[in-house]
């Protein structure tokens, strides 16, 4: 299966985005509001409809960047939040993106790529972080039965994939998952090893 632009675009065009929880993820919001300074440069890769970015923008976080290979979800974001700065909206392939961030937020983006791409993915997250940067968010703690996204992983696999580049500040079953994902997610914070 080719998990390319056409693959993802079809979900948005047919309004079949069942990964989208429809509002800002409580686990991510709680982490950012408690632990991240309002000036931090934050990237939401594979942001889709960008509920977290909208919520935080409206709370005064202004250095937020949303990136996705598909433009359509950003049209939805701008309809909901016309003040969101267009220069902070990036329509690009994550793997070609160049910049540097204090924080990169994960939510069902890692799961979008085949397991063979995981080392490359981890390397790209590393490259996009500033020297004391952090990658944080939610991972599934189990696998799904399919050869298409979402591709889950077991907890020990994350340590294998990221452990040589990042130290884990937090890696535990999320306490504030949405109901259908309760007990099935890990909340993590990893720090780039320099
Ligand atoms: C499963 S969805 C998750 C969307 C969002 N994080 C959420 O939780 O609602 C994966 C997203 O990643 C985007 N995507 C897939 N491959 C990408 C790539 N190579 N570069 C940037 N975005 C990509 C898709 O278009 C889609 O919006």
XYZ file of N, CA and C and ligand atoms in Angstrom:
609
model
N 0.838 -1.204 0.000
C 0.000 0.000 0.000
C 0.875 1.256 0.000
N 0.469 2.203 -0.818
C 1.233 3.433 -0.895
C 0.592 4.500 0.006
N 1.244 4.782 1.108
C 0.656 5.728 2.070
C 1.062 7.153 1.689
N 0.633 7.553 0.518
C 1.058 8.842 -0.016
C -0.040 9.896 0.163
N 0.184 11.010 -0.480
C -0.729 12.143 -0.403
C -2.155 11.748 -0.821
N -2.220 10.968 -1.908
C -3.528 10.558 -2.436
C -4.285 9.729 -1.388
N -3.546 8.847 -0.713
C -4.133 7.979 0.313
C -4.796 8.824 1.406
N -4.063 9.815 1.921
C -4.567 10.624 3.033
C -5.637 11.617 2.582
N -5.483 12.139 1.383
C -6.425 13.144 0.873
C -7.840 12.560 0.787
N -7.906 11.305 0.352
C -9.190 10.643 0.197
C -9.993 10.629 1.512
N -9.317 10.421 2.628
C -10.033 10.401 3.919
C -10.687 11.756 4.196
N -9.941 12.823 3.896
C -10.488 14.156 4.167
C -11.605 14.486 3.189
N -11.426 14.113 1.926
C -12.438 14.441 0.915
C -13.743 13.688 1.161
N -13.633 12.491 1.744
C -14.848 11.698 1.987
C -15.307 11.833 3.448
N -14.668 12.746 4.147
C -15.033 13.015 5.542
C -14.996 11.752 6.405
N -13.951 10.987 6.212
C -13.815 9.690 6.874
C -12.582 9.702 7.779
N -12.536 10.679 8.677
C -11.340 10.867 9.513
C -11.628 10.344 10.920
N -11.776 9.033 11.018
C -12.217 8.474 12.304
C -11.146 8.531 13.393
N -9.929 8.936 13.059
C -8.880 9.123 14.077
C -9.076 10.438 14.829
N -9.865 11.339 14.216
C -9.996 12.700 14.731
C -10.965 12.696 15.908
N -10.504 13.058 17.112
C -11.377 12.971 18.281
C -12.385 14.137 18.320
N -12.153 15.143 17.492
C -13.155 16.209 17.337
C -12.980 17.394 18.281
N -12.026 17.293 19.189
C -11.739 18.387 20.121
C -10.296 18.227 20.589
N -9.810 19.217 21.316
C -8.411 19.169 21.767
C -8.212 18.025 22.762
N -7.196 17.226 22.522
C -6.915 16.072 23.378
C -6.552 16.520 24.796
N -7.311 16.085 25.816
C -7.043 16.553 27.188
C -5.618 16.254 27.643
N -5.072 15.097 27.277
C -3.724 14.727 27.738
C -2.681 15.719 27.206
N -2.825 16.090 25.973
C -1.852 16.999 25.347
C -2.006 18.418 25.897
N -3.242 18.849 26.024
C -3.494 20.197 26.546
C -2.960 20.321 27.975
N -3.244 19.307 28.785
C -2.809 19.362 30.188
C -1.290 19.463 30.277
N -0.604 18.650 29.464
C 0.862 18.686 29.462
C 1.368 20.079 29.053
N 0.847 20.605 27.974
C 1.373 21.886 27.477
C 1.053 23.013 28.469
N -0.180 23.054 28.939
C -0.542 24.159 29.844
C 0.240 24.099 31.155
N 0.575 22.882 31.613
C 1.313 22.755 32.874
C 2.804 22.976 32.693
N 3.342 22.484 31.577
C 4.805 22.374 31.488
C 5.472 23.183 30.386
N 4.678 23.795 29.506
C 5.315 24.463 28.367
C 5.013 25.960 28.390
N 6.084 26.698 28.255
C 6.026 28.152 28.273
C 5.315 28.686 27.021
N 4.607 29.794 27.180
C 3.767 30.306 26.078
C 4.553 30.742 24.845
N 5.879 30.965 25.007
C 6.668 31.376 23.844
C 7.331 30.200 23.137
N 7.191 29.003 23.675
C 7.875 27.841 23.088
C 7.429 27.645 21.638
N 8.401 27.247 20.821
C 8.088 26.982 19.412
C 7.668 25.514 19.302
N 6.393 25.304 18.993
C 5.808 23.958 19.053
C 5.346 23.516 17.667
N 5.714 22.298 17.301
C 5.258 21.730 16.023
C 4.248 20.619 16.281
N 3.145 20.668 15.522
C 2.180 19.574 15.493
C 2.309 18.919 14.109
N 3.093 17.854 13.996
C 3.239 17.230 12.670
C 2.067 16.288 12.395
N 1.630 16.219 11.143
C 0.451 15.404 10.811
C -0.724 15.899 11.625
N -0.881 17.215 11.644
C -1.811 17.876 12.579
C -3.271 17.659 12.226
N -3.567 17.375 10.958
C -4.959 17.189 10.562
C -5.798 18.396 10.962
N -6.944 18.138 11.551
C -7.866 19.239 11.863
C -7.395 20.163 12.991
N -6.309 19.841 13.624
C -5.562 20.794 14.478
C -6.336 21.359 15.680
N -7.089 20.510 16.343
C -7.878 21.008 17.488
C -6.993 21.513 18.627
N -5.878 20.827 18.873
C -4.998 21.232 19.983
C -4.374 22.594 19.679
N -3.920 22.757 18.433
C -3.278 24.022 18.056
C -4.277 25.172 18.174
N -5.501 24.937 17.743
C -6.524 25.989 17.855
C -6.759 26.346 19.326
N -6.939 25.330 20.145
C -7.220 25.550 21.574
C -6.098 26.366 22.218
N -4.868 25.961 21.952
C -3.719 26.620 22.595
C -3.519 28.027 22.048
N -3.753 28.200 20.757
C -3.663 29.531 20.146
C -4.647 30.473 20.854
N -5.853 29.966 21.064
C -6.877 30.800 21.712
C -6.539 31.064 23.188
N -5.646 30.245 23.757
C -5.202 30.446 25.142
C -3.945 31.308 25.220
N -3.451 31.784 24.081
C -2.315 32.704 24.112
C -0.974 32.129 23.690
N -0.937 30.860 23.305
C 0.310 30.290 22.745
C 0.382 30.760 21.294
N 1.440 31.469 20.935
C 1.457 32.081 19.603
C 2.529 31.502 18.683
N 3.396 30.667 19.231
C 4.502 30.156 18.419
C 4.236 28.697 18.011
N 3.014 28.487 17.501
C 2.556 27.135 17.180
C 2.595 26.927 15.677
N 3.056 25.769 15.263
C 3.111 25.450 13.839
C 2.376 24.141 13.594
N 1.498 24.143 12.611
C 0.824 22.903 12.227
C 1.339 22.498 10.850
N 1.620 21.214 10.698
C 2.158 20.719 9.433
C 1.361 19.487 9.016
N 0.996 19.444 7.762
C 0.346 18.246 7.221
C 0.588 18.211 5.715
N 0.576 17.012 5.194
C 0.788 16.835 3.754
C -0.475 17.219 2.968
N -1.603 17.292 3.678
C -2.891 17.627 3.051
C -3.369 19.005 3.522
N -3.850 19.790 2.563
C -4.259 21.167 2.878
C -5.663 21.271 3.491
N -6.535 20.358 3.052
C -7.940 20.461 3.438
C -8.218 20.624 4.943
N -7.551 19.865 5.815
C -7.840 20.068 7.241
C -7.482 21.477 7.728
N -6.536 22.130 7.055
C -6.179 23.487 7.467
C -7.229 24.508 7.013
N -7.936 24.160 5.944
C -9.066 25.014 5.548
C -10.130 24.927 6.643
N -10.288 23.720 7.205
C -11.241 23.552 8.319
C -10.788 24.361 9.528
N -9.483 24.309 9.820
C -8.944 25.072 10.959
C -9.235 26.566 10.776
N -8.986 27.065 9.572
C -9.170 28.504 9.339
C -10.642 28.915 9.367
N -11.514 27.968 9.025
C -12.953 28.273 9.134
C -13.328 28.409 10.605
N -12.769 27.526 11.439
C -13.104 27.551 12.875
C -12.389 28.690 13.586
N -11.197 29.037 13.089
C -10.337 29.997 13.802
C -9.626 30.879 12.773
N -10.354 31.851 12.174
C -9.776 32.662 11.093
C -8.534 33.434 11.512
N -8.345 33.638 12.821
C -7.176 34.399 13.284
C -5.898 33.575 13.299
N -6.011 32.268 13.135
C -4.794 31.438 13.186
C -3.867 31.884 12.052
N -2.611 32.246 12.367
C -1.733 32.828 11.338
C -1.382 31.848 10.217
N -1.663 32.271 8.985
C -1.431 31.376 7.848
C 0.039 31.019 7.690
N 0.927 31.928 8.157
C 2.358 31.623 8.034
C 2.786 30.505 8.991
N 1.926 30.147 9.918
C 2.233 29.034 10.832
C 1.581 27.728 10.376
N 1.035 27.761 9.169
C 0.411 26.565 8.601
C 1.316 26.052 7.481
N 1.788 24.840 7.633
C 2.765 24.302 6.677
C 2.174 23.085 5.984
N 2.004 23.205 4.665
C 1.528 22.061 3.890
C 2.760 21.466 3.223
N 3.248 20.395 3.807
C 4.519 19.824 3.342
C 4.655 18.401 3.855
N 5.487 17.624 3.187
C 5.832 16.294 3.684
C 6.746 16.479 4.904
N 6.370 15.845 5.981
C 7.158 15.921 7.219
C 8.635 15.620 6.972
N 8.910 14.659 6.098
C 10.291 14.207 5.921
C 11.156 15.199 5.133
N 10.526 16.188 4.494
C 11.334 17.191 3.789
C 11.369 18.518 4.564
N 10.601 18.578 5.650
C 10.495 19.825 6.409
C 11.826 20.175 7.084
N 12.138 21.470 7.058
C 13.383 21.924 7.707
C 13.048 23.073 8.660
N 13.384 22.916 9.898
C 13.251 23.998 10.884
C 13.752 23.447 12.206
N 13.541 24.176 13.306
C 13.900 23.593 14.592
C 12.924 24.088 15.656
N 12.543 23.166 16.519
C 11.458 23.407 17.474
C 11.895 23.078 18.896
N 11.193 23.716 19.857
C 11.402 23.373 21.272
C 10.657 22.087 21.609
N 9.469 21.954 21.039
C 8.617 20.805 21.357
C 7.964 20.295 20.069
N 7.911 18.983 19.934
C 7.124 18.372 18.855
C 6.067 17.491 19.514
N 4.822 17.668 19.094
C 3.709 16.948 19.730
C 3.217 15.786 18.864
N 3.055 14.658 19.529
C 2.630 13.428 18.855
C 1.174 13.092 19.163
N 0.410 12.856 18.111
C -0.916 12.261 18.285
C -1.306 11.585 16.975
N -1.330 10.264 16.988
C -1.646 9.430 15.818
C -0.908 9.852 14.533
N 0.343 10.255 14.697
C 1.175 10.550 13.518
C 2.199 9.429 13.329
N 2.865 9.067 14.412
C 3.797 7.924 14.376
C 3.109 6.696 13.765
N 1.845 6.503 14.123
C 1.072 5.334 13.665
C 0.739 5.366 12.174
N 1.009 6.502 11.535
C 0.658 6.649 10.121
C 1.690 6.028 9.196
N 2.815 5.601 9.748
C 3.909 5.102 8.899
C 4.183 3.620 9.149
N 4.581 2.939 8.095
C 4.888 1.512 8.205
C 6.036 1.307 9.193
N 6.022 0.200 9.946
C 7.081 -0.066 10.920
C 8.495 0.048 10.322
N 8.669 -0.248 9.050
C 10.011 -0.161 8.429
C 10.533 1.271 8.406
N 9.627 2.229 8.525
C 10.042 3.643 8.433
C 10.366 4.257 9.794
N 10.269 3.463 10.858
C 10.317 4.050 12.201
C 11.671 4.655 12.576
N 12.745 4.026 12.142
C 14.065 4.577 12.488
C 14.246 5.926 11.780
N 13.810 5.979 10.547
C 13.877 7.208 9.753
C 13.019 8.299 10.413
N 11.827 7.897 10.861
C 10.914 8.817 11.552
C 11.586 9.385 12.806
N 12.158 8.507 13.623
C 12.809 8.944 14.866
C 13.957 9.914 14.554
N 14.693 9.630 13.494
C 15.800 10.501 13.090
C 15.310 11.873 12.664
N 14.168 11.907 12.017
C 13.625 13.199 11.557
C 13.118 14.026 12.739
N 12.479 13.365 13.705
C 12.036 14.079 14.919
C 13.284 14.682 15.592
N 14.322 13.868 15.700
C 15.581 14.315 16.333
C 16.128 15.549 15.618
N 16.180 15.471 14.299
C 16.727 16.573 13.482
C 15.920 17.865 13.662
N 14.606 17.742 13.835
C 13.748 18.936 13.919
C 13.693 19.563 15.315
N 14.365 18.934 16.290
C 14.348 19.495 17.644
C 15.602 20.313 17.926
N 15.420 21.400 18.682
C 16.571 22.171 19.172
C 17.341 21.293 20.156
N 18.504 21.741 20.579
C 19.364 20.847 21.365
C 18.730 20.373 22.677
N 17.879 21.204 23.296
C 17.224 20.723 24.513
C 15.749 20.400 24.253
N 15.436 20.121 22.998
C 14.043 19.937 22.594
C 13.414 18.644 23.087
N 12.078 18.644 23.102
C 11.329 17.481 23.594
C 10.277 17.033 22.585
N 10.097 15.728 22.537
C 9.041 15.102 21.734
C 8.074 14.517 22.754
N 6.794 14.877 22.671
C 5.851 14.462 23.717
C 4.476 14.210 23.125
N 3.729 13.351 23.797
C 2.358 13.113 23.355
C 1.910 11.705 23.641
N 1.100 11.188 22.747
C 0.439 9.905 22.975
C 0.850 8.871 21.933
N 1.139 7.677 22.426
C 1.366 6.513 21.555
C 0.342 5.454 21.938
N -0.034 4.601 21.016
C -0.815 3.421 21.386
C 0.125 2.425 22.057
N -0.412 1.639 23.013
C 0.440 0.655 23.700
C 0.218 -0.764 23.173
N -0.392 -0.846 22.007
C -0.708 -2.162 21.433
C -0.660 -2.073 19.919
N -0.790 -3.251 19.292
C -0.781 -3.278 17.820
C -2.200 -3.407 17.298
N -2.373 -3.051 16.067
C -3.655 -3.249 15.387
C -3.429 -4.366 14.368
N -4.518 -5.004 13.948
C -4.334 -6.136 13.026
C -4.518 -5.722 11.582
N -3.592 -5.018 11.041
C -3.765 -4.653 9.640
C -2.458 -4.246 9.009
N -2.435 -4.264 7.680
C -1.226 -3.784 7.017
C -1.477 -2.384 6.459
N -2.239 -1.612 7.245
C -2.521 -0.225 6.901
C -2.607 0.549 8.227
N -2.518 1.872 8.223
C -2.572 2.624 9.481
C -3.930 2.438 10.183
N -3.981 2.556 11.510
C -2.853 2.844 12.382
C -1.985 1.613 12.650
N -0.671 1.860 12.674
C 0.297 0.830 13.038
C 0.688 1.095 14.496
N 0.198 0.270 15.395
C 0.559 0.454 16.801
C 1.892 -0.198 17.105
N 2.241 -0.189 18.377
C 3.481 -0.844 18.820
C 3.337 -1.158 20.302
N 4.124 -2.113 20.771
C 4.147 -2.434 22.201
C 5.141 -1.496 22.889
N 4.950 -1.270 24.191
C 5.803 -0.294 24.885
C 7.299 -0.494 24.667
N 7.784 -1.740 24.730
C 9.242 -1.930 24.617
C 9.771 -1.507 23.240
N 8.898 -1.539 22.253
C 9.354 -1.165 20.908
C 9.701 0.325 20.819
N 8.945 1.153 21.553
C 9.253 2.591 21.519
C 10.641 2.857 22.085
N 10.976 2.110 23.129
C 12.299 2.287 23.746
C 13.383 1.883 22.742
N 13.096 0.832 21.975
C 14.078 0.400 20.975
C 14.235 1.426 19.853
N 13.118 2.004 19.443
C 13.142 2.939 18.305
C 13.770 4.287 18.687
N 13.416 4.782 19.870
C 13.835 6.143 20.237
C 14.964 6.188 21.262
N 15.204 5.033 21.932
C 16.083 5.024 23.104
C 17.518 5.461 22.871
N 18.043 5.307 21.655
C 19.437 5.710 21.445
C 19.590 7.202 21.130
N 18.461 7.883 20.920
C 18.517 9.315 20.576
C 17.856 10.203 21.627
N 17.032 9.580 22.491
C 16.228 10.365 23.433
C 16.281 9.731 24.821
N 16.208 10.593 25.861
C 16.013 10.060 27.213
C 14.532 10.235 27.532
N 13.984 9.274 28.243
C 12.541 9.293 28.524
C 12.284 9.965 29.874
N 11.652 11.141 29.861
C 11.289 11.833 31.108
C 10.002 11.239 31.655
N 9.146 10.797 30.766
C 7.866 10.207 31.176
C 7.471 9.168 30.134
N 6.940 8.049 30.602
C 6.490 6.993 29.689
C 5.568 6.097 30.507
N 4.266 6.445 30.510
C 3.341 5.717 31.391
C 1.951 5.666 30.767
N 1.140 4.739 31.238
C -0.229 4.653 30.717
C -0.906 6.004 30.943
N -1.492 6.535 29.888
C -2.122 7.857 30.007
C -3.309 7.784 30.959
N -3.441 8.799 31.798
C -4.534 8.785 32.786
C -5.739 9.563 32.272
N -5.532 10.330 31.217
C -6.643 11.147 30.726
C -6.904 10.926 29.238
N -6.868 9.660 28.830
C -7.209 9.312 27.445
C -8.700 9.546 27.230
N -9.074 9.706 25.979
C -10.507 9.749 25.677
C -11.054 8.337 25.901
N -12.350 8.221 26.156
C -12.952 6.948 26.572
C -12.583 5.739 25.690
N -12.735 5.820 24.377
C -12.434 4.619 23.571
C -10.956 4.217 23.584
N -10.080 5.108 24.012
C -8.631 4.791 24.042
C -8.137 4.570 25.471
N -9.049 4.538 26.434
C -8.674 4.393 27.850
C -7.872 3.116 28.086
N -6.718 3.241 28.727
C -5.882 2.073 29.021
C -5.072 1.599 27.824
N -5.266 2.247 26.681
C -4.612 1.788 25.452
C -3.560 2.763 24.955
N -3.299 3.796 25.752
C -2.326 4.811 25.315
C -1.249 5.039 26.359
N -0.094 5.435 25.848
C 1.029 5.825 26.698
C 1.172 7.331 26.549
N 1.339 8.024 27.679
C 1.725 9.428 27.574
C 3.234 9.503 27.790
N 3.931 10.146 26.885
C 5.390 10.173 26.989
C 5.928 11.586 26.807
N 7.097 11.792 27.404
C 7.891 12.996 27.142
C 9.318 12.500 26.972
N 9.924 12.748 25.822
C 11.318 12.346 25.594
C 12.137 13.595 25.318
N 13.356 13.551 25.801
C 14.269 14.684 25.611
C 15.393 14.260 24.679
N 15.723 15.128 23.748
C 16.790 14.857 22.795
C 18.130 14.693 23.530
N 18.858 13.640 23.222
C 20.215 13.469 23.776
C 21.169 14.143 22.803
N 22.015 15.021 23.319
C 22.926 15.731 22.398
C 24.280 15.054 22.296
C -4.032 9.537 11.497
S -4.008 11.175 10.943
C -3.816 12.093 12.459
C -4.233 13.528 12.376
C -4.175 14.277 13.722
N -2.909 14.159 14.363
C -5.263 13.800 14.643
O -4.971 13.126 15.644
O -6.432 14.099 14.345
C -2.404 11.329 10.210
C -2.162 12.656 9.559
O -0.835 12.686 9.059
C -0.840 13.271 7.758
N 0.352 12.738 7.050
C 0.565 11.492 6.614
N 1.781 11.373 6.061
C 2.365 12.599 6.170
C 3.635 13.108 5.815
N 4.564 12.352 5.220
N 3.905 14.399 6.080
C 2.974 15.185 6.691
N 1.748 14.757 7.049
C 1.453 13.465 6.797
C -2.168 12.871 7.174
O -2.564 13.703 6.124
C -3.082 12.957 8.395
O -3.631 14.237 8.528
